[in-house]
PDB file of C-alpha atoms in Angstrom:
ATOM      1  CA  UNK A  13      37.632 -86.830 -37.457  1.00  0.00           C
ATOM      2  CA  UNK A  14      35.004 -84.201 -36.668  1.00  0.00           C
ATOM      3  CA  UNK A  15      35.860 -80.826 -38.178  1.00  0.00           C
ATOM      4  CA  UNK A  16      35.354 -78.186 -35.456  1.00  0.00           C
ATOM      5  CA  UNK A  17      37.746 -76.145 -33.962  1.00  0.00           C
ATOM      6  CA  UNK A  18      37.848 -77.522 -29.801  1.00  0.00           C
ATOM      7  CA  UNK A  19      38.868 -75.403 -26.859  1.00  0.00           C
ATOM      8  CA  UNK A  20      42.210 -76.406 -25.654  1.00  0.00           C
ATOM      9  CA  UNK A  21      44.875 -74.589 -23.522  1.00  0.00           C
ATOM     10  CA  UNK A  22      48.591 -75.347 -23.621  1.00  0.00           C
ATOM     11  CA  UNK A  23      50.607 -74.404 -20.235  1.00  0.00           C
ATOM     12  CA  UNK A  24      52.251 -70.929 -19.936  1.00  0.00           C
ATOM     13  CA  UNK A  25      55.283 -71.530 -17.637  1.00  0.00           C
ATOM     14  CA  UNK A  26      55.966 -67.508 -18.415  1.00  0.00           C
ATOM     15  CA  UNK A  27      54.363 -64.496 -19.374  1.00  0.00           C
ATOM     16  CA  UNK A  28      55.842 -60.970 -20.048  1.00  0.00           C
ATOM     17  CA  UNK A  29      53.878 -57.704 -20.654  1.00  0.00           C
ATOM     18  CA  UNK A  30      56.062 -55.944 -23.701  1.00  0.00           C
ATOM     19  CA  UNK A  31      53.289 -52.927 -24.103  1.00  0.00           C
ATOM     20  CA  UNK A  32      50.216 -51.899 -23.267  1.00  0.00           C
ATOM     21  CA  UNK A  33      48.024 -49.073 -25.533  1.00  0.00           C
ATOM     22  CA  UNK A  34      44.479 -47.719 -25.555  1.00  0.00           C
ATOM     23  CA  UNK A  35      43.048 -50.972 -27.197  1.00  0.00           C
ATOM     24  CA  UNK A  36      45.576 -53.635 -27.059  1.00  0.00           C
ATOM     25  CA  UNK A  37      48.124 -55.698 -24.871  1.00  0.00           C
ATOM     26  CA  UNK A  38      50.934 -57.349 -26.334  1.00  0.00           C
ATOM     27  CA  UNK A  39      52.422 -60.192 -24.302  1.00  0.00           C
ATOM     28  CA  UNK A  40      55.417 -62.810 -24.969  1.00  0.00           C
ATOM     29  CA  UNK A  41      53.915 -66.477 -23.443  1.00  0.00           C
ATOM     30  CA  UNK A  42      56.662 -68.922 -23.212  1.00  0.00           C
ATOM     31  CA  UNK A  43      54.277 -71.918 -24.038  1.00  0.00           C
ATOM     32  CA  UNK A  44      54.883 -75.790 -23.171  1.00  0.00           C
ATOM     33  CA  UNK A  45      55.126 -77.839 -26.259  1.00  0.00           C
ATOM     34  CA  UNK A  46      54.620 -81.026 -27.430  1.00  0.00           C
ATOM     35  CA  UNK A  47      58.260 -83.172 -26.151  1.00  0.00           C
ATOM     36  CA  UNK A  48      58.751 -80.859 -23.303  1.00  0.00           C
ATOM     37  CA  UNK A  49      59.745 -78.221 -25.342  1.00  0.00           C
ATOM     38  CA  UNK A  50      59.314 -74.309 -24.350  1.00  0.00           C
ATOM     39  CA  UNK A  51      58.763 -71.558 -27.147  1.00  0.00           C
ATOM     40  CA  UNK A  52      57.719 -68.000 -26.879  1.00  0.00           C
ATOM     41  CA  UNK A  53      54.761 -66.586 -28.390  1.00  0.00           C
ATOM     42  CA  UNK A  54      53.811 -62.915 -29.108  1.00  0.00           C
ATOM     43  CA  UNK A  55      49.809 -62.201 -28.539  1.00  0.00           C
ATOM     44  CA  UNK A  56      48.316 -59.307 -29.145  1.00  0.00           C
ATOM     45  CA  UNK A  57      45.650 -59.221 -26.598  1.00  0.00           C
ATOM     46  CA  UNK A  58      41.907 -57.628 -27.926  1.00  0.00           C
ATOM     47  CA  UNK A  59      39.135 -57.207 -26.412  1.00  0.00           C
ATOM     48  CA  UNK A  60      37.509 -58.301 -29.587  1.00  0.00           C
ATOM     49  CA  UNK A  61      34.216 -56.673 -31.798  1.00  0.00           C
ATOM     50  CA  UNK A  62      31.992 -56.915 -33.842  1.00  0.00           C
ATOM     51  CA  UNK A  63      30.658 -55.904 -37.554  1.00  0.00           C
ATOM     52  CA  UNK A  64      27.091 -55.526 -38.845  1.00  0.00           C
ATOM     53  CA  UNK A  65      26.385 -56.889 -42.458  1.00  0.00           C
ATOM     54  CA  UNK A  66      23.207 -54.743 -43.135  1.00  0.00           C
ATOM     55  CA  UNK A  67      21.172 -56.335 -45.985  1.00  0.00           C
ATOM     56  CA  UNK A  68      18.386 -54.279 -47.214  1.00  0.00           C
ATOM     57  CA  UNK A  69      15.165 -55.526 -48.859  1.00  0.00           C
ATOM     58  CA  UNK A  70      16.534 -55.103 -52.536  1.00  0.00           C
ATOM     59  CA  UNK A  71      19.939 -57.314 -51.321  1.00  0.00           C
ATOM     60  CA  UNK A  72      22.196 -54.578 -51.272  1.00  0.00           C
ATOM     61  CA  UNK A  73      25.023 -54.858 -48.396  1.00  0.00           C
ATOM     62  CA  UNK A  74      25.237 -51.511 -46.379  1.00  0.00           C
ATOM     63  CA  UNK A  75      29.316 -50.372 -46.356  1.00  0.00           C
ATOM     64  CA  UNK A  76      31.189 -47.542 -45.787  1.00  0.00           C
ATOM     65  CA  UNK A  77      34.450 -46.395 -46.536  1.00  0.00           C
ATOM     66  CA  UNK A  78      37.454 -45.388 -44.085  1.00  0.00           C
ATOM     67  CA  UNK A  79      40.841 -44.398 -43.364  1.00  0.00           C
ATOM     68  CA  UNK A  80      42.714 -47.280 -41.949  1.00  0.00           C
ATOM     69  CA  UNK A  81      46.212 -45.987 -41.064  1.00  0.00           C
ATOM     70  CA  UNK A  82      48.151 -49.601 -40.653  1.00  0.00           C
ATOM     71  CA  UNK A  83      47.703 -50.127 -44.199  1.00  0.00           C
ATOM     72  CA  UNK A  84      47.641 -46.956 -45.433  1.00  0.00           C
ATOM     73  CA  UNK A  85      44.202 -47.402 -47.169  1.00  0.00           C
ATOM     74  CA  UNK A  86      41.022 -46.381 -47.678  1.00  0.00           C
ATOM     75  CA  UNK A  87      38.842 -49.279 -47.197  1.00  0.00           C
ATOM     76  CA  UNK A  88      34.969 -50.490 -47.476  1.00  0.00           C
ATOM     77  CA  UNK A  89      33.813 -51.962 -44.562  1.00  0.00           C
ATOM     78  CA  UNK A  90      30.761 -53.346 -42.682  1.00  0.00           C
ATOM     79  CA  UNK A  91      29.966 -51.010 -39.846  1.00  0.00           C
ATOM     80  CA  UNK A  92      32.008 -52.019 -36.851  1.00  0.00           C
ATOM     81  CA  UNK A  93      33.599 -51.499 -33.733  1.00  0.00           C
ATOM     82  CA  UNK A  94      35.444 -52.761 -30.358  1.00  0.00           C
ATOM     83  CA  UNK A  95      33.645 -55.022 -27.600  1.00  0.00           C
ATOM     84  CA  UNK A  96      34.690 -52.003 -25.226  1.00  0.00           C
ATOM     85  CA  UNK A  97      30.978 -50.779 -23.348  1.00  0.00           C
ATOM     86  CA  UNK A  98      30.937 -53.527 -20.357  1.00  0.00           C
ATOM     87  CA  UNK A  99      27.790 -55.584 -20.178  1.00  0.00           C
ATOM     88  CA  UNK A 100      27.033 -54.943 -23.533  1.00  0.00           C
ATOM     89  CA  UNK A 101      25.608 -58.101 -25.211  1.00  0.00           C
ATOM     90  CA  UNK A 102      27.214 -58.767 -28.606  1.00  0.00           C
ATOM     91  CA  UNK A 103      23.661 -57.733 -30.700  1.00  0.00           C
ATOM     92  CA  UNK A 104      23.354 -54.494 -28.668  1.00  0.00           C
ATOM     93  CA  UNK A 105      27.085 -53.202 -29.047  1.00  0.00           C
ATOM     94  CA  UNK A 106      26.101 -54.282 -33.301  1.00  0.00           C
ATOM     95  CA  UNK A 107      23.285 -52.392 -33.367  1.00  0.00           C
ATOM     96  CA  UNK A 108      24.668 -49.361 -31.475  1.00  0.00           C
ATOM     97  CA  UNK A 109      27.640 -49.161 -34.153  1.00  0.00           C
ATOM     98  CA  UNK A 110      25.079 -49.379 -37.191  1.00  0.00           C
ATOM     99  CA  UNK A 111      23.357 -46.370 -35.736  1.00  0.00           C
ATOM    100  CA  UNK A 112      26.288 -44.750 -34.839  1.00  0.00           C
ATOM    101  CA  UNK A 113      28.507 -45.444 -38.220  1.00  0.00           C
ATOM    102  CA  UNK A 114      25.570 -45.756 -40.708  1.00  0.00           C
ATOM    103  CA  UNK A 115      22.435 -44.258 -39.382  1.00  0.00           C
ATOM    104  CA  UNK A 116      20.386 -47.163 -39.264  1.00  0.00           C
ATOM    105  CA  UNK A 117      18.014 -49.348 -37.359  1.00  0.00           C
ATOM    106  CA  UNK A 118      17.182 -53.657 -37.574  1.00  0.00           C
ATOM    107  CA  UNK A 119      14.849 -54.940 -36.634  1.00  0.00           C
ATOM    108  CA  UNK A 120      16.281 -58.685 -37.327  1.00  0.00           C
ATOM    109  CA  UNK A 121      19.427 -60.141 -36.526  1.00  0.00           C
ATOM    110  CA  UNK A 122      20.880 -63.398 -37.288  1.00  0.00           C
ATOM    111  CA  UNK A 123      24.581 -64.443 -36.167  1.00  0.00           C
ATOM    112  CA  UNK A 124      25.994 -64.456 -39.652  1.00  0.00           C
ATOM    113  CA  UNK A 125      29.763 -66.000 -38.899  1.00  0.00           C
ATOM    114  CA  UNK A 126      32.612 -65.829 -36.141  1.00  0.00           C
ATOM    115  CA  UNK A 127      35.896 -65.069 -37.154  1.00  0.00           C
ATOM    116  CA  UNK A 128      39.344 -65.116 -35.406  1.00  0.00           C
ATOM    117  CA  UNK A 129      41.052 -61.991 -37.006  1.00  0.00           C
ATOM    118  CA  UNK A 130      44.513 -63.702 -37.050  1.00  0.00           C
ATOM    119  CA  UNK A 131      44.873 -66.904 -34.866  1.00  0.00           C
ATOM    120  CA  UNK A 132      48.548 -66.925 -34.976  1.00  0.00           C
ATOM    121  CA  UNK A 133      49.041 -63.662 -32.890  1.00  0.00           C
ATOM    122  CA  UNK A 134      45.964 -62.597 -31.526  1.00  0.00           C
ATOM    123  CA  UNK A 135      43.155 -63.690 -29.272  1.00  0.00           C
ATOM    124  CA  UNK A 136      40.933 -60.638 -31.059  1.00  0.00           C
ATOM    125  CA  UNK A 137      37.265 -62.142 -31.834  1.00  0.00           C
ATOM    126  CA  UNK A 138      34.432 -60.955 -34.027  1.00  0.00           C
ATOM    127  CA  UNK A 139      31.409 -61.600 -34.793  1.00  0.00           C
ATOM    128  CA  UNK A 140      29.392 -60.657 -37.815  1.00  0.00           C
ATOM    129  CA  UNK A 141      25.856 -60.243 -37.742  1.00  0.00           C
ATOM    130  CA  UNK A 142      23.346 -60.379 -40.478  1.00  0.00           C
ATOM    131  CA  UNK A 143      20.949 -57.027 -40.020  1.00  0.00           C
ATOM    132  CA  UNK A 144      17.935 -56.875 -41.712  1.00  0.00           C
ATOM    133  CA  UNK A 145      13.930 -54.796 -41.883  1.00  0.00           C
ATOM    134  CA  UNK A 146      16.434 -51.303 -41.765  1.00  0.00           C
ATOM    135  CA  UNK A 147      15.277 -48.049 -40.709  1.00  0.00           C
ATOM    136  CA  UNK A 148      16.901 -45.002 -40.936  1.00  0.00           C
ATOM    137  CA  UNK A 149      17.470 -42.769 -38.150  1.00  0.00           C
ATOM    138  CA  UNK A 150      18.812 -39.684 -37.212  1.00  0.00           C
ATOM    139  CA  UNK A 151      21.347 -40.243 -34.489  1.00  0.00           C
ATOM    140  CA  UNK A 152      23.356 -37.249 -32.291  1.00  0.00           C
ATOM    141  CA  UNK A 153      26.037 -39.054 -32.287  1.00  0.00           C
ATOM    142  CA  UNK A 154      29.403 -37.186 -33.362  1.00  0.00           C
ATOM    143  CA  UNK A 155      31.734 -38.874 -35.659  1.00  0.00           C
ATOM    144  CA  UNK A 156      35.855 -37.460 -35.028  1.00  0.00           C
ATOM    145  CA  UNK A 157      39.022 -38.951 -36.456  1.00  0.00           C
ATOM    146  CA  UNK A 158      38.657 -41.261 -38.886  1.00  0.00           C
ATOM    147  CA  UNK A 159      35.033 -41.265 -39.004  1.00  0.00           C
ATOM    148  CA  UNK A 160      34.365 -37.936 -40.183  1.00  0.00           C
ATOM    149  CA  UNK A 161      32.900 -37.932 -44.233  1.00  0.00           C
ATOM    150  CA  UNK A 162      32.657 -41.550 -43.731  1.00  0.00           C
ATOM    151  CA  UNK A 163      30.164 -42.512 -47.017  1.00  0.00           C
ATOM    152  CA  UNK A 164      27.689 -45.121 -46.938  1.00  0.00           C
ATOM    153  CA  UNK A 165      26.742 -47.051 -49.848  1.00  0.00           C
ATOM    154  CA  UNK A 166      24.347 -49.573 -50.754  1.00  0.00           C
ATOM    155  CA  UNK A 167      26.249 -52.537 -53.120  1.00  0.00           C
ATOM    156  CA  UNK A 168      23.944 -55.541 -54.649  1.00  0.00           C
ATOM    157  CA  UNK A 169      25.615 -58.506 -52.737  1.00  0.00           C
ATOM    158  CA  UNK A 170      26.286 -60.189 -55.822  1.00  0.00           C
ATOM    159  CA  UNK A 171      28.565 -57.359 -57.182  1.00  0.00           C
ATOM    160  CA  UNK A 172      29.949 -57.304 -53.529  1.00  0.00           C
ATOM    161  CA  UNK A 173      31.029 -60.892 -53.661  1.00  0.00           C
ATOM    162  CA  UNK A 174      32.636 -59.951 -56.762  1.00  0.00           C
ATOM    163  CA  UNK A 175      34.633 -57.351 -55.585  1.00  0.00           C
ATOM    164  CA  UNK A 176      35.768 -59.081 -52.647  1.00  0.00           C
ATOM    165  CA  UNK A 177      37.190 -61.986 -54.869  1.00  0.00           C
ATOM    166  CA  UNK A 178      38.394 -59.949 -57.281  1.00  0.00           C
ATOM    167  CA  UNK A 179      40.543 -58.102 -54.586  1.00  0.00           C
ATOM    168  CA  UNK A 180      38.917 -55.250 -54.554  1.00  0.00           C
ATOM    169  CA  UNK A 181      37.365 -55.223 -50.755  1.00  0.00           C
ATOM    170  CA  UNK A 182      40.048 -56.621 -48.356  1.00  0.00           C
ATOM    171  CA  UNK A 183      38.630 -55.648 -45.075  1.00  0.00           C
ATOM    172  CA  UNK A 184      38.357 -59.428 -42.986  1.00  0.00           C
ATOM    173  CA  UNK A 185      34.683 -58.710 -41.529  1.00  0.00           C
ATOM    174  CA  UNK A 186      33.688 -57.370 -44.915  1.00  0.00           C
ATOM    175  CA  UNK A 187      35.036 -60.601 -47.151  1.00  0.00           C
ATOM    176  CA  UNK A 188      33.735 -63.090 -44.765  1.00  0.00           C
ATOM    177  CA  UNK A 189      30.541 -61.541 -44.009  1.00  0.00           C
ATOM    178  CA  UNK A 190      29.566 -60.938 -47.754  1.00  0.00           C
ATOM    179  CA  UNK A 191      30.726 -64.430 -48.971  1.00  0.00           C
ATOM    180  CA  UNK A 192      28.890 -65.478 -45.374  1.00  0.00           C
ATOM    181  CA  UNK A 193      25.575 -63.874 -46.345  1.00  0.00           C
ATOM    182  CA  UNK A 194      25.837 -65.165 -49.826  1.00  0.00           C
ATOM    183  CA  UNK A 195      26.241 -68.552 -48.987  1.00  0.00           C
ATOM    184  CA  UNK A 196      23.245 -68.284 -46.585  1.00  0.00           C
ATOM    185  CA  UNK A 197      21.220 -66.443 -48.782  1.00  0.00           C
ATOM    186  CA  UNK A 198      20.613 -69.871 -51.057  1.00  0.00           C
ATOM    187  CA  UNK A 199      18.599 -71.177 -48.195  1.00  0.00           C
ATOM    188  CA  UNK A 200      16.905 -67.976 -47.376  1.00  0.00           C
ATOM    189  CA  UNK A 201      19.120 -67.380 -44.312  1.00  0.00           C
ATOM    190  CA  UNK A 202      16.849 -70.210 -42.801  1.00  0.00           C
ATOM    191  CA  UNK A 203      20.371 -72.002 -41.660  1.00  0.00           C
ATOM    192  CA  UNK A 204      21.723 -69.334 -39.473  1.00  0.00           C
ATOM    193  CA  UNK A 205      22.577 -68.888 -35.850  1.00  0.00           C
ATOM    194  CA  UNK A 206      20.268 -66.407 -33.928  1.00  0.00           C
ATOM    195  CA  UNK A 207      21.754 -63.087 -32.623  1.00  0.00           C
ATOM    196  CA  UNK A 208      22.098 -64.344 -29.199  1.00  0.00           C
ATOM    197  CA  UNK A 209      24.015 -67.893 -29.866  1.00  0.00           C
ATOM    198  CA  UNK A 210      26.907 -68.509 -27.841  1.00  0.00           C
ATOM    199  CA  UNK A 211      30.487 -67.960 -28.756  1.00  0.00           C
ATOM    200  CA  UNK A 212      33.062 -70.452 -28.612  1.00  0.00           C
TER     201      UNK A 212
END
């Protein structure tokens, strides 16, 4: 059997809105199972985004550090953010949030890995990019809310795939891009997807 996850749509013989925010949706689906069998699903519906694993020329992954209120953490992340500016291709909406969150410019970008955040109650997608030949840049734009005194620092990606198996990085873009650009790194990143390759 070929190991690749396949589009495939079940029948929804119901669907009820149960709240609608700023970001996200959050609908019941009754869904049509296997035997004739009906069973309701929560989904949080997400528009989906994307993170930016910023590799400089010494190897050192680009992450900052930031208030995340769900878990009541401060966490290091890649520089990220919602697929919310419309028309915005995938790379662009990256690189805006690297300049934006970090300061910084690419001039190459590989896709790195796709993740689904958490399959069994959300549709949210992201995609991590590899970002590499970084500039930095002075950028206008104004950081509020959890942004503000956001640090950046510069970890070897060795020590960062330590700290993400050792529990110390928990952040989903963050784990799987670091283990993601390690992985690649053994064949020189000579393996990976360019910036533009389709999503599934």
């Amino acid at each position: 059997m070929r190991i690749e996850d396949t589009p495939e749509a079940w029948d929804v013989v119901d669907s009820k809105e149960r709240f609608r925010g700023h970001v996200i949706t959050v609908v019941t689906d009754s869904v049509k199972m296997p035997r004739d069998e009906v069973a309701e699903r929560d989904v949080v519906v997400h528009p989906g985004s994307v993170a930016v694993l910023a590799l400089d020329d010494r190897e050192r992954v680009l992450m900052i550090r930031q208030y995340r209120h769900p878990t009541r953490m401060l966490m290091w992340e890649l520089p990220a953010g919602i697929r919310d500016v419309e028309g915005e291709s995938l790379v662009d909406g990256a690189a805006r949030e690297l300049a934006e969150e970090a300061g910084y410019r690419a001039d190459t970008w590989h896709t790195l890995v796709d993740l689904r955040s958490s399959p069994g109650m959300t549709d949210e997608r992201i995609r991590v990019f590899l970002a590499r030949d970084l500039t930095k840049i002075e950028t206008d734009f104004v950081h509020r809310h959890e942004e503000i005194d956001m640090p950046v620092e510069w970890v070897p990606l060795p020590d960062a795939v330590e700290k993400a198996l050792m529990g110390m990085i928990h952040n989903s873009p963050a784990v799987a891009g670091i283990l993601a650009a390690y992985a690649a790194s053994v064949e020189g990143f000579a393996l990976l997807r360019p910036a533009d390759a389709p999503e599934a």
